[in-house]
Short mmCIF file of C-alpha atoms and ligand atoms in Angstrom, two decimals:
data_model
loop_
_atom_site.label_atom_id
_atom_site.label_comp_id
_atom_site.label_asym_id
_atom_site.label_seq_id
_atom_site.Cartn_x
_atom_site.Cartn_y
_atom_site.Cartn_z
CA UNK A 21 123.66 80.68 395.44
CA UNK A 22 123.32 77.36 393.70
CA UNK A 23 120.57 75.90 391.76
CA UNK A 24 117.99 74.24 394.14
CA UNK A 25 117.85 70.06 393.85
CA UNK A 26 113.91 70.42 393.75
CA UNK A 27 113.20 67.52 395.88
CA UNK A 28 109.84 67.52 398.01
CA UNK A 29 109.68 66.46 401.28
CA UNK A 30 107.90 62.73 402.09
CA UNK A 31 104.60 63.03 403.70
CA UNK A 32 105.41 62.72 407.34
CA UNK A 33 103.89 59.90 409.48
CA UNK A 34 101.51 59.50 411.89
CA UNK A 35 100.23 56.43 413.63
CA UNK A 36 97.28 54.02 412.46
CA UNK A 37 96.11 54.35 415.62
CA UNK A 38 93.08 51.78 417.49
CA UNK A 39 90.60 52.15 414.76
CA UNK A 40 93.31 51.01 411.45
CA UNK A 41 91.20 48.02 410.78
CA UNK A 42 88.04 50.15 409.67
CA UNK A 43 90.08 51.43 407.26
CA UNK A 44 92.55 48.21 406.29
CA UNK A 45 90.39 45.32 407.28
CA UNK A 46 86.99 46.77 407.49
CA UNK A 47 84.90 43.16 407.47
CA UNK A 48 87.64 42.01 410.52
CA UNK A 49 85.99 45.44 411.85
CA UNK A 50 82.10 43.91 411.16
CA UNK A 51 81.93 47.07 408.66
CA UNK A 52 80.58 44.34 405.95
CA UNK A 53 79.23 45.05 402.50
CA UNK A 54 81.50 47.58 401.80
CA UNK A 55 84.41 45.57 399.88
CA UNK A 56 83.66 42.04 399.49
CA UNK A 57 86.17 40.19 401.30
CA UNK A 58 89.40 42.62 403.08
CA UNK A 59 92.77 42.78 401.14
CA UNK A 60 95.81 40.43 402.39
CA UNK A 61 93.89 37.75 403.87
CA UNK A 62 94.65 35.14 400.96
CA UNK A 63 98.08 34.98 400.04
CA UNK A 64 97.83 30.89 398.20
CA UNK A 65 95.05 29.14 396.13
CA UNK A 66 95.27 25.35 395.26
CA UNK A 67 97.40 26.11 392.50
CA UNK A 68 100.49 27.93 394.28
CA UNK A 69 103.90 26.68 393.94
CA UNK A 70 106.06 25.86 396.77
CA UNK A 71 106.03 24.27 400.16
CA UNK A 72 102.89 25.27 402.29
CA UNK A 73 103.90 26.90 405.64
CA UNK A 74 101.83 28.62 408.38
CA UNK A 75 103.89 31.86 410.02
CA UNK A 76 102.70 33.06 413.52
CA UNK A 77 103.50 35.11 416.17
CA UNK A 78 102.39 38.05 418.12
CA UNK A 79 103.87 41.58 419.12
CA UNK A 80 104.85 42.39 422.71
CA UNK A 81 104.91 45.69 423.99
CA UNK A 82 107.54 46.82 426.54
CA UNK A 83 106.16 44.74 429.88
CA UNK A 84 105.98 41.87 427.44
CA UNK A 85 101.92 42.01 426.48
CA UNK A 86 100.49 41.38 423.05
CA UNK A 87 99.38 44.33 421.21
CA UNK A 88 95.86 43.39 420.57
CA UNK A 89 95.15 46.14 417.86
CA UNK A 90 97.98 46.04 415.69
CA UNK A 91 98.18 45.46 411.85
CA UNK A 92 100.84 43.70 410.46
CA UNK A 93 101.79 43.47 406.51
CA UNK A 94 104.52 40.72 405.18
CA UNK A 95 105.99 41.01 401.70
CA UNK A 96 107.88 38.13 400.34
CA UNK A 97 109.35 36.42 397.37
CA UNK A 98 107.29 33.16 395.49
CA UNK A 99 108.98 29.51 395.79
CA UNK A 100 111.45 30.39 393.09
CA UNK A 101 112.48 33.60 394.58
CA UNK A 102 110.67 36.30 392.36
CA UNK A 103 108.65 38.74 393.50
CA UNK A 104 104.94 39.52 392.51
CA UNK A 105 106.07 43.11 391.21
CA UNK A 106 106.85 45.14 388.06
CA UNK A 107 109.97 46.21 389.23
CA UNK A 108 111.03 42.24 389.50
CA UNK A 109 112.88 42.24 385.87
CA UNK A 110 114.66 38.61 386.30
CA UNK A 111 111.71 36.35 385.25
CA UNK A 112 107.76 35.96 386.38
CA UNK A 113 106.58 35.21 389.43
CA UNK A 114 104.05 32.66 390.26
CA UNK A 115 100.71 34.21 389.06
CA UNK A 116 98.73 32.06 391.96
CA UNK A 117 100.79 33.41 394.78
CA UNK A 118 100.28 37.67 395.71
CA UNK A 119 103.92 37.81 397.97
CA UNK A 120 101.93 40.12 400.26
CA UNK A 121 99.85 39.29 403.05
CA UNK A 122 97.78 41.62 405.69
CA UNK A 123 96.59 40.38 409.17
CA UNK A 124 95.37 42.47 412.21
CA UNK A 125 96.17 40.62 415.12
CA UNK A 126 93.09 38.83 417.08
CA UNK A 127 91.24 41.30 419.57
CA UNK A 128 91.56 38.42 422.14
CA UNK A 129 95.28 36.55 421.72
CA UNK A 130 96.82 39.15 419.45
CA UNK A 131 97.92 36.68 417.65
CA UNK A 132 98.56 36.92 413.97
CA UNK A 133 98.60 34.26 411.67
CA UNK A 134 99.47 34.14 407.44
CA UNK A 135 98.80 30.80 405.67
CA UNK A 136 101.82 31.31 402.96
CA UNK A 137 104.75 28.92 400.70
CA UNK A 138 108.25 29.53 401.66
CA UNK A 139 109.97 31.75 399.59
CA UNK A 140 113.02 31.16 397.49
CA UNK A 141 116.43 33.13 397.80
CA UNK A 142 117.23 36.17 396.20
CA UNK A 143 119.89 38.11 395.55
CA UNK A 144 121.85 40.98 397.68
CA UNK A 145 122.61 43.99 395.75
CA UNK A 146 126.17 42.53 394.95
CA UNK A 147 124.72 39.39 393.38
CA UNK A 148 125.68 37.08 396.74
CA UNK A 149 121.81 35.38 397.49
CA UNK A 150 120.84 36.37 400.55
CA UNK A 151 118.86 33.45 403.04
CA UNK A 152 115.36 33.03 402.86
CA UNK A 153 113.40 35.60 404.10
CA UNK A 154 109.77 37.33 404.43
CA UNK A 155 109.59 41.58 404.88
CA UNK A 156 107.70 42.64 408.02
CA UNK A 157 105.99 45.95 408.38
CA UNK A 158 103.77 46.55 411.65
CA UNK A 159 101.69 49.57 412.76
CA UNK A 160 99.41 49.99 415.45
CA UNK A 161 98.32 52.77 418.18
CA UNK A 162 101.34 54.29 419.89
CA UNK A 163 103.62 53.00 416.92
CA UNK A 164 104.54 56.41 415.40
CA UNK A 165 105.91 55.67 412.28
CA UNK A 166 105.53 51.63 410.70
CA UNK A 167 108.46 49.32 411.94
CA UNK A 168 110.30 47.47 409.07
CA UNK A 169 112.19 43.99 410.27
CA UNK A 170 112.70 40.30 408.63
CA UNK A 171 112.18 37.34 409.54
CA UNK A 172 114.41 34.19 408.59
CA UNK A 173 113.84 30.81 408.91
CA UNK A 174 114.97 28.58 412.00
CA UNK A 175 115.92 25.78 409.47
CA UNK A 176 117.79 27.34 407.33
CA UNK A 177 121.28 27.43 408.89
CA UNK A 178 123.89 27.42 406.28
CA UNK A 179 121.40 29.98 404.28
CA UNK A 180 121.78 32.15 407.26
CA UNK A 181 125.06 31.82 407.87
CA UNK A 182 126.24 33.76 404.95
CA UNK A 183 123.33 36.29 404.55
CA UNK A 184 124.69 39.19 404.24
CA UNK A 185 121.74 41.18 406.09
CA UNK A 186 122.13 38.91 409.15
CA UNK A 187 126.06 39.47 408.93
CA UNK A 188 125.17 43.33 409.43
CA UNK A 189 124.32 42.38 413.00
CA UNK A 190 127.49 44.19 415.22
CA UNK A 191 125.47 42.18 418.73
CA UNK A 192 125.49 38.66 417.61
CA UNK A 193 123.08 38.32 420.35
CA UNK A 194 120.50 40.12 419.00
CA UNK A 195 120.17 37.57 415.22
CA UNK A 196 117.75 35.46 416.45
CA UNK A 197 114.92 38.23 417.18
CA UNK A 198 114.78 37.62 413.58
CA UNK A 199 114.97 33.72 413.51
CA UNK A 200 111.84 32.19 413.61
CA UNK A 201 111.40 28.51 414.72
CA UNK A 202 109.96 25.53 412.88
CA UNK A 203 107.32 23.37 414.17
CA UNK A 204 106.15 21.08 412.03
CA UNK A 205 104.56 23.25 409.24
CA UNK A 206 104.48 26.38 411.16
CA UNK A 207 106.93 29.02 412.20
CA UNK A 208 106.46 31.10 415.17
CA UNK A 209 107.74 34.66 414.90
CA UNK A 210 107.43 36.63 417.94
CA UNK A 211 108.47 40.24 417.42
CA UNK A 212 109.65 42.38 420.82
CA UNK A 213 108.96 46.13 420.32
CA UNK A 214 111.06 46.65 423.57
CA UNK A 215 113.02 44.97 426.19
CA UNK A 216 116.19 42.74 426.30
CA UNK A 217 114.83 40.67 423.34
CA UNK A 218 113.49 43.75 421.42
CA UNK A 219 113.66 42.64 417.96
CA UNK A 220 115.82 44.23 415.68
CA UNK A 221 114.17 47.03 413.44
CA UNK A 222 115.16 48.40 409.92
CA UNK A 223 115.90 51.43 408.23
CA UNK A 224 115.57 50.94 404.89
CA UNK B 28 96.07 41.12 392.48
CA UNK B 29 98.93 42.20 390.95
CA UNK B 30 97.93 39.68 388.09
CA UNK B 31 98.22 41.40 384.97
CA UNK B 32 98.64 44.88 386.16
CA UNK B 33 100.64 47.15 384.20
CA UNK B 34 101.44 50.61 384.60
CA UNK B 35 101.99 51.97 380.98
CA UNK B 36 104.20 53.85 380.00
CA UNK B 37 106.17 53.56 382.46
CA UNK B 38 109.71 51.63 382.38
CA UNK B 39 109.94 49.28 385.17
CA UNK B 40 112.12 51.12 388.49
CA UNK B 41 114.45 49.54 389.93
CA UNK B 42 116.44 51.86 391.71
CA UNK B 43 116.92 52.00 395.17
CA UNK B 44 115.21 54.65 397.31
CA UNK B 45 116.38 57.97 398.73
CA UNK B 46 117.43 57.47 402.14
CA UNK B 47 114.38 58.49 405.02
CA UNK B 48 115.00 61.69 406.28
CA UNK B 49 113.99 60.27 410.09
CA UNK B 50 113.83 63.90 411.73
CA UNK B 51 111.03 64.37 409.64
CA UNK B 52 109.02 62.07 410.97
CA UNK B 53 108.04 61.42 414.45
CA UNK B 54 110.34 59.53 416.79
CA UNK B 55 109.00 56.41 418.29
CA UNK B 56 109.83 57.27 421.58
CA UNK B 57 107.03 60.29 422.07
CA UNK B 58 105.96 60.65 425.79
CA UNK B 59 103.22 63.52 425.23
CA UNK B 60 101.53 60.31 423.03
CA UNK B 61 101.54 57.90 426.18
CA UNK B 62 101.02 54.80 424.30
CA UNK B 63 104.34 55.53 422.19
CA UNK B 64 106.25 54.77 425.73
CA UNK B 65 106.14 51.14 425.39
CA UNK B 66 105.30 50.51 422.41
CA UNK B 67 108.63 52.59 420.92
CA UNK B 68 111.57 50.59 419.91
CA UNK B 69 114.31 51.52 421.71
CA UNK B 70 117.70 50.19 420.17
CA UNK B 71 118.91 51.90 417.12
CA UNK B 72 117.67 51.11 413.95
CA UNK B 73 119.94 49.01 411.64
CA UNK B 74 120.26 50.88 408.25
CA UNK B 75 120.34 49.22 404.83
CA UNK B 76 120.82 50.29 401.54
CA UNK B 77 117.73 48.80 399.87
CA UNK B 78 117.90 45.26 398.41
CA UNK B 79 115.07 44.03 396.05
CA UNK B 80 113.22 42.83 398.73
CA UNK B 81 112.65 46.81 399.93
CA UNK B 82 112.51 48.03 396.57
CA UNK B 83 109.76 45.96 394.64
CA UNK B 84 106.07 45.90 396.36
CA UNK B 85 102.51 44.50 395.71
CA UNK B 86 100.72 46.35 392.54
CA UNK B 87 96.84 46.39 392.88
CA UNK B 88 94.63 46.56 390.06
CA UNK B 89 91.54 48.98 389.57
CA UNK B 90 89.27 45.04 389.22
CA UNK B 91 89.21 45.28 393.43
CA UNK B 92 87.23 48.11 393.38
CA UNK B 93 83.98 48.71 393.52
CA UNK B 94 81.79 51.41 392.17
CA UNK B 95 81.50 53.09 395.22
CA UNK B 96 84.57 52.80 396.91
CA UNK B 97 85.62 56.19 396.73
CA UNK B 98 82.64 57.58 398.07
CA UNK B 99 82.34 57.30 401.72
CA UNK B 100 78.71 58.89 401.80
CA UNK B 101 77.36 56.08 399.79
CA UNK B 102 79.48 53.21 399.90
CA UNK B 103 77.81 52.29 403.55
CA UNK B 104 74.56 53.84 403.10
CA UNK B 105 71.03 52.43 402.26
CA UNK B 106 69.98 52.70 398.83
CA UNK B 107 68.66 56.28 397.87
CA UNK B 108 70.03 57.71 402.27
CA UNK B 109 73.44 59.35 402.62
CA UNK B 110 75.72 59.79 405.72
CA UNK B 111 75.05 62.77 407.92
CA UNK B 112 77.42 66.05 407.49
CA UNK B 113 79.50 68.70 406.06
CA UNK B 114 79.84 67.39 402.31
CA UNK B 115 83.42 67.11 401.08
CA UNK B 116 85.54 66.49 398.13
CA UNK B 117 89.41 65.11 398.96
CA UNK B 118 91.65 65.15 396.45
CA UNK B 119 94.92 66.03 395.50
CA UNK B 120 98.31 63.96 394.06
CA UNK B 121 100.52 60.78 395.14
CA UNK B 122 103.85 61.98 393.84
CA UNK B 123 107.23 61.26 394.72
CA UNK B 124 110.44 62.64 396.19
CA UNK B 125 111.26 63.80 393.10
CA UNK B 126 107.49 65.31 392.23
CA UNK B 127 107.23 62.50 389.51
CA UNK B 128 103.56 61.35 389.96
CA UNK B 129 102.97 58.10 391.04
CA UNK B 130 100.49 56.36 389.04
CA UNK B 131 98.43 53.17 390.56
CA UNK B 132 98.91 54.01 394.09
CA UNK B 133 96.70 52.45 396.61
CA UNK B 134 95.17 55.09 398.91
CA UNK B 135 92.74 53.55 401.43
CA UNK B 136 91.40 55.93 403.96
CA UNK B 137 89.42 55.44 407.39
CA UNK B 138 87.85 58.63 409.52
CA UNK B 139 85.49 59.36 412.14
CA UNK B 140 81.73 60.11 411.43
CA UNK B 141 80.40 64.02 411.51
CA UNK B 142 80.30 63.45 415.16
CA UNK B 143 83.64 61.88 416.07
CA UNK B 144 82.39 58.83 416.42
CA UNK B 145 84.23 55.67 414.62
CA UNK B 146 82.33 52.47 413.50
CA UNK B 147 84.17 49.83 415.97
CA UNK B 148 83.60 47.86 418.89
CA UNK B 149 86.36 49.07 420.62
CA UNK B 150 85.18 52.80 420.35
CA UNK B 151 83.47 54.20 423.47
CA UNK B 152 82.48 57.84 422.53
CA UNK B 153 79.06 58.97 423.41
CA UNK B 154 78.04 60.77 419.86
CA UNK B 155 76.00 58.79 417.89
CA UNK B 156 76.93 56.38 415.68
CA UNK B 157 75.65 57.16 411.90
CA UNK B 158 73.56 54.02 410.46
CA UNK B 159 74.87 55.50 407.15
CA UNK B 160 78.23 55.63 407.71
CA UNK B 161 80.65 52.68 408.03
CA UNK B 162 84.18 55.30 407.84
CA UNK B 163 86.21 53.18 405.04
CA UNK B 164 87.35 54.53 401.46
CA UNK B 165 89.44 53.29 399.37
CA UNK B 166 91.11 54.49 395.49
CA UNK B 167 93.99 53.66 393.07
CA UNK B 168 95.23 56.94 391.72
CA UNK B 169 95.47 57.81 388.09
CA UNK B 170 98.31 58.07 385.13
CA UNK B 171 99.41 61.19 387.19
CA UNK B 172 98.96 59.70 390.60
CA UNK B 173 95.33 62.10 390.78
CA UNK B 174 93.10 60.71 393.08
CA UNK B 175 89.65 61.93 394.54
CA UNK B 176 87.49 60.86 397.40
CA UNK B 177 83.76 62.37 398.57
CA UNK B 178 83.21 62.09 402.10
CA UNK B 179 81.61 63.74 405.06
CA UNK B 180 84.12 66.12 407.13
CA UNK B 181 85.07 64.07 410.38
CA UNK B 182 83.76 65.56 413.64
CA UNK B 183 87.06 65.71 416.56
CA UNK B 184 87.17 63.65 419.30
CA UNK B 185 88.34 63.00 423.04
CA UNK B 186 90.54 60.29 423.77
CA UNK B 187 91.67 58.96 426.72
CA UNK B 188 95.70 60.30 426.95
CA UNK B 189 95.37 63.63 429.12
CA UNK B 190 92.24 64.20 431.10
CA UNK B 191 91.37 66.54 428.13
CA UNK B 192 93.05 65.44 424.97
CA UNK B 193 90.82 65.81 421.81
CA UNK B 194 91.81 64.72 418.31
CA UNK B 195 91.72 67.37 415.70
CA UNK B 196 88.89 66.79 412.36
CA UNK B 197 91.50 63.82 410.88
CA UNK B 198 91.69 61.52 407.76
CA UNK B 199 94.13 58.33 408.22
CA UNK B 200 95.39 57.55 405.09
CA UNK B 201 97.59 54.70 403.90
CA UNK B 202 99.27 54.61 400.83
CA UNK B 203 100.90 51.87 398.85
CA UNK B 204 103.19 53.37 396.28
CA UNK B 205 105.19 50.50 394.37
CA UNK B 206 108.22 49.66 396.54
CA UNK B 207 107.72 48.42 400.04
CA UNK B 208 109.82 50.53 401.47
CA UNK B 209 107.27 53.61 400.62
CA UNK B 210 105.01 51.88 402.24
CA UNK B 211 103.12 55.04 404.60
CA UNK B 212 100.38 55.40 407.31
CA UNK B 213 99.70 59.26 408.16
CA UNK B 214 96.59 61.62 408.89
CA UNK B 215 95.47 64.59 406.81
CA UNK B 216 94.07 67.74 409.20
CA UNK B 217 91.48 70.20 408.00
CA UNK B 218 92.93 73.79 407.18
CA UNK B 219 91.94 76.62 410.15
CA UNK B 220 91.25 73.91 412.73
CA UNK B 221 92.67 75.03 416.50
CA UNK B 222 92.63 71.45 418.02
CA UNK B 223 95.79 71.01 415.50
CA UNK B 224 98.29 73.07 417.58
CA UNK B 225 96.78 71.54 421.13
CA UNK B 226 97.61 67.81 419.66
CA UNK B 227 99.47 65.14 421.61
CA UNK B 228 99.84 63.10 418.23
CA UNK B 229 99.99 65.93 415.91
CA UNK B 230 103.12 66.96 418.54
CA UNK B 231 105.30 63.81 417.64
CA UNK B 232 106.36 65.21 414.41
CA UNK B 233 109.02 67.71 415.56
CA UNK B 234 109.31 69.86 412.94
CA UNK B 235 106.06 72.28 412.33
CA UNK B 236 106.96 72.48 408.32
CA UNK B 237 106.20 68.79 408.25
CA UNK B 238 103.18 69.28 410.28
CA UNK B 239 101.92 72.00 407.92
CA UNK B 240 102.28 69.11 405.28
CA UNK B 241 100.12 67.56 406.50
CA UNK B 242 97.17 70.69 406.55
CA UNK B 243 94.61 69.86 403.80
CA UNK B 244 93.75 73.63 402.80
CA UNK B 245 90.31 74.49 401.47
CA UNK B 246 90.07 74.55 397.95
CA UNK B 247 86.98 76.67 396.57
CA UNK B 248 88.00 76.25 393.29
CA UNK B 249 87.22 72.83 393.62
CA UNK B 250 84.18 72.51 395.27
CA UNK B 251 81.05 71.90 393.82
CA UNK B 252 78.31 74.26 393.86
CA UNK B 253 75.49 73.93 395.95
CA UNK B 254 77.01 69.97 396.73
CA UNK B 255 80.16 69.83 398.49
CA UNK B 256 83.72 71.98 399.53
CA UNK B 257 86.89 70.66 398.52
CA UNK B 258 90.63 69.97 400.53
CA UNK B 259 93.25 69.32 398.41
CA UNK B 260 95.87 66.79 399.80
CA UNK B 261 98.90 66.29 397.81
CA UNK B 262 100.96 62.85 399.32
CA UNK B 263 104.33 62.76 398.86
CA UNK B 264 106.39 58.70 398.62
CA UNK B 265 109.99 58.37 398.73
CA UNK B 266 111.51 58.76 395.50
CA UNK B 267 113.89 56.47 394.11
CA UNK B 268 117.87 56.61 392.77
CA UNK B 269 118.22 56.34 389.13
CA UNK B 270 119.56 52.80 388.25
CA UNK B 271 121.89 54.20 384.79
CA UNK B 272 124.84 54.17 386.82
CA UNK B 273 124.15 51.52 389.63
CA UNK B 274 127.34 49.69 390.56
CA UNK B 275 127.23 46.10 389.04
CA UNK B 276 129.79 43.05 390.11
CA UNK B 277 132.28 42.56 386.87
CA UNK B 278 130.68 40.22 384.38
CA UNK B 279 127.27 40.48 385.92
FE1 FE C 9 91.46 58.83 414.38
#
């Protein structure tokens, strides 16, 4: 015998289910006066750094429908490329800009929708900066454990060309599930959960 | 939000986390859970070795709570009425991989009313809905990642998967530890409850040690007198790699 490495197990998943927004978003739910306004929903002020930018999208299911009850959480750098977070140790971020945004996706379009700057670069592990980005993380009913992807930016080219995440890719094919497209101020993100343009998912 | 929180004591982590041991958790492809079938990604997953955008994550501060968030009998209830049911006290640990406890976790949880009845206009069950009761709780754990909710006990529920699928008494938890990539949804069961073994969603996690993790057991050491019983639900969050010996580029 050997000494044992201690470690615990993590807390297995289960999914959010129909009903996540009582819980997540409880005044989206009409559950009001509980918490004064629901987590996520305001990412800017007037005072935020960086270039204003609407992202939208919605999440299709395998016959290509919109999930109407899913939850969807984005986590991304400030203008400058620093993250809101203790454990960002190269300089400050913005103070009027949270990085993270929440947004169940409308009971009638299931569309989703986060009012947010675009962020800066930052680096890969080796130093190399990797292209802009913003971390996606969706759960709903029927999603079993949360899906991690990314989504870059359709105007961001050379940026994408050498990011090392997007190099990853063995199916070139598959690199722009995680491309979204500018128009005008907005970029539209559609994420596939299935299908021949199922969006490429993380492990990470 | 994350303005000006801190967590003492504590040197910043940067390390990357321990990799996800995916036959622990459910699959996403789970036919007994119909809904899974198209809704379950079906390429492989592309694995990464986290970068900073994985490894840092919001931070929220106790000034977004309120005084009665943690109390799901009062926080929806008129002044001086409570919600209807079995009393309870959860409580129990966020900790990691490692069994470090993770301070200033974010633990917001949702549940059914003593009936089985939820509080939304998508939910068709005929028990009653509780005018006391809106089903939403929400805490930031302590130093030692201790955190403590009082609630009523959930009642089960049908649900429209078999002809005759019911939900075992369930919590949904999330939990926000302080990387992104712990980021967790799950569901805490009640200790002694048959409905857990007959579960099409309990039955996605393949392994039956994980599902026992996820058994709350009664804790009369805990409970209050003459008030309320206590289940004790200890979460565990990835842990992370130690960053002492991290590879660097030369010169960096
Ligand atoms: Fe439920």
């Amino acid at each position: 015998m050997v000494q044992s490495l201690n470690r615990f197990k993590e807390t297995p998943s289960q999914t959010a289910g129909p009903y996540v927004h009582i819980g997540l978003t409880p005044n989206f739910a009409e559950i009001g006066g509980v918490y004064d306004a629901d987590l996520g929903t305001r990412m800017v002020n007037d005072k935020t750094k960086g270039e204003r930018i609407t992202i939208r999208g919605h999440v299709f299911d395998g016959t290509g429908t919109p999930l109407k009850d899913a939850l969807i959480e984005i986590w991304q750098a400030d203008a400058d490329g620093l993250y809101n977070s203790p454990s960002e140790l190269r300089g400050t971020a913005d103070p009027n800009f949270t990085g993270w945004g929440r947004c169940p996706t409308d009971m009638q379009t299931g569309e989703f929708r986060f009012e947010t700057v675009k962020p800066g670069r930052v680096p890969f592990k080796d130093g190399r900066l990797m292209a802009p980005h913003v971390t996606f993380w969706i759960v709903a009913r029927g999603i079993n454990i949360g899906l991690h992807t990314r989504m870059y930016f359709g105007d961001e080219e050379k940026a994408n060309a050498e990011d090392p995440i997007l190099a990853r890719i063995e199916h070139r094919g598959r690199v722009p599930t995680l491309i979204a497209e500018r128009d005008s101020d907005t970029y539209n993100f559609d994420i596939h959960l299935q299908g021949e343009k199922e969006t490429v998912f993380f492990d990470i | 939000m994350t303005e000006g929180v801190t967590l003492p004591n504590r040197r910043p982590e940067t390390g990357a986390f321990f990799q996800r041991d995916r036959s622990w958790h459910p699959p996403a492809f789970t036919p007994q859970y119909k809904t899974s079938v198209l809704r379950s990604p079906q390429k492989a997953l592309l694995s990464l070795d986290n970068t900073i955008s994985e490894i840092t994550g919001p931070v929220f501060g106790h000034n977004i709570l309120g005084e009665l968030d943690d109390d799901l009998i009062h926080n929806f209830a008129r002044p001086g009425e409570s919600a209807i049911g079995q009393r309870i006290i959860v409580y129990g640990r966020v900790m990691d991989e490692r069994g470090k406890g993770v301070p200033g976790a974010l633990v917001e949880i949702w549940q059914a009313n003593a009936g089985g009845r939820y509080r939304h206009k998508k939910e068709g069950y005929l028990a009653p809905l509780d005018p006391n009761f809106g089903g939403c709780g929400r805490v930031i754990t302590d130093e030692e990642g201790n955190y403590t909710f009082r609630t009523i006990k959930p009642g089960p529920y049908p649900w429209p998967n078999g002809v005759n699928d019911w939900r075992p008494a369930h919590i949904h938890l999330s939990i926000f530890g302080h990387g992104f990539a712990q980021r967790l949804i799950t569901q805490m069961y009640f200790e002694g409850d048959p409905l857990i073994w007959k579960c099409p969603i309990v039955s996605t996690i393949p392994d039956r040690r994980a599902i026992e993790q996820l058994i709350a057991p009664l804790d009369m050491e805990a409970t209050i007198p003459m008030d309320a019983r206590a289940y004790k639900f200890d979460i565990v969050l990835r842990g992370r790699r130690s960053t002492l010996f991290e590879n660097r580029l030369e010169g960096n």
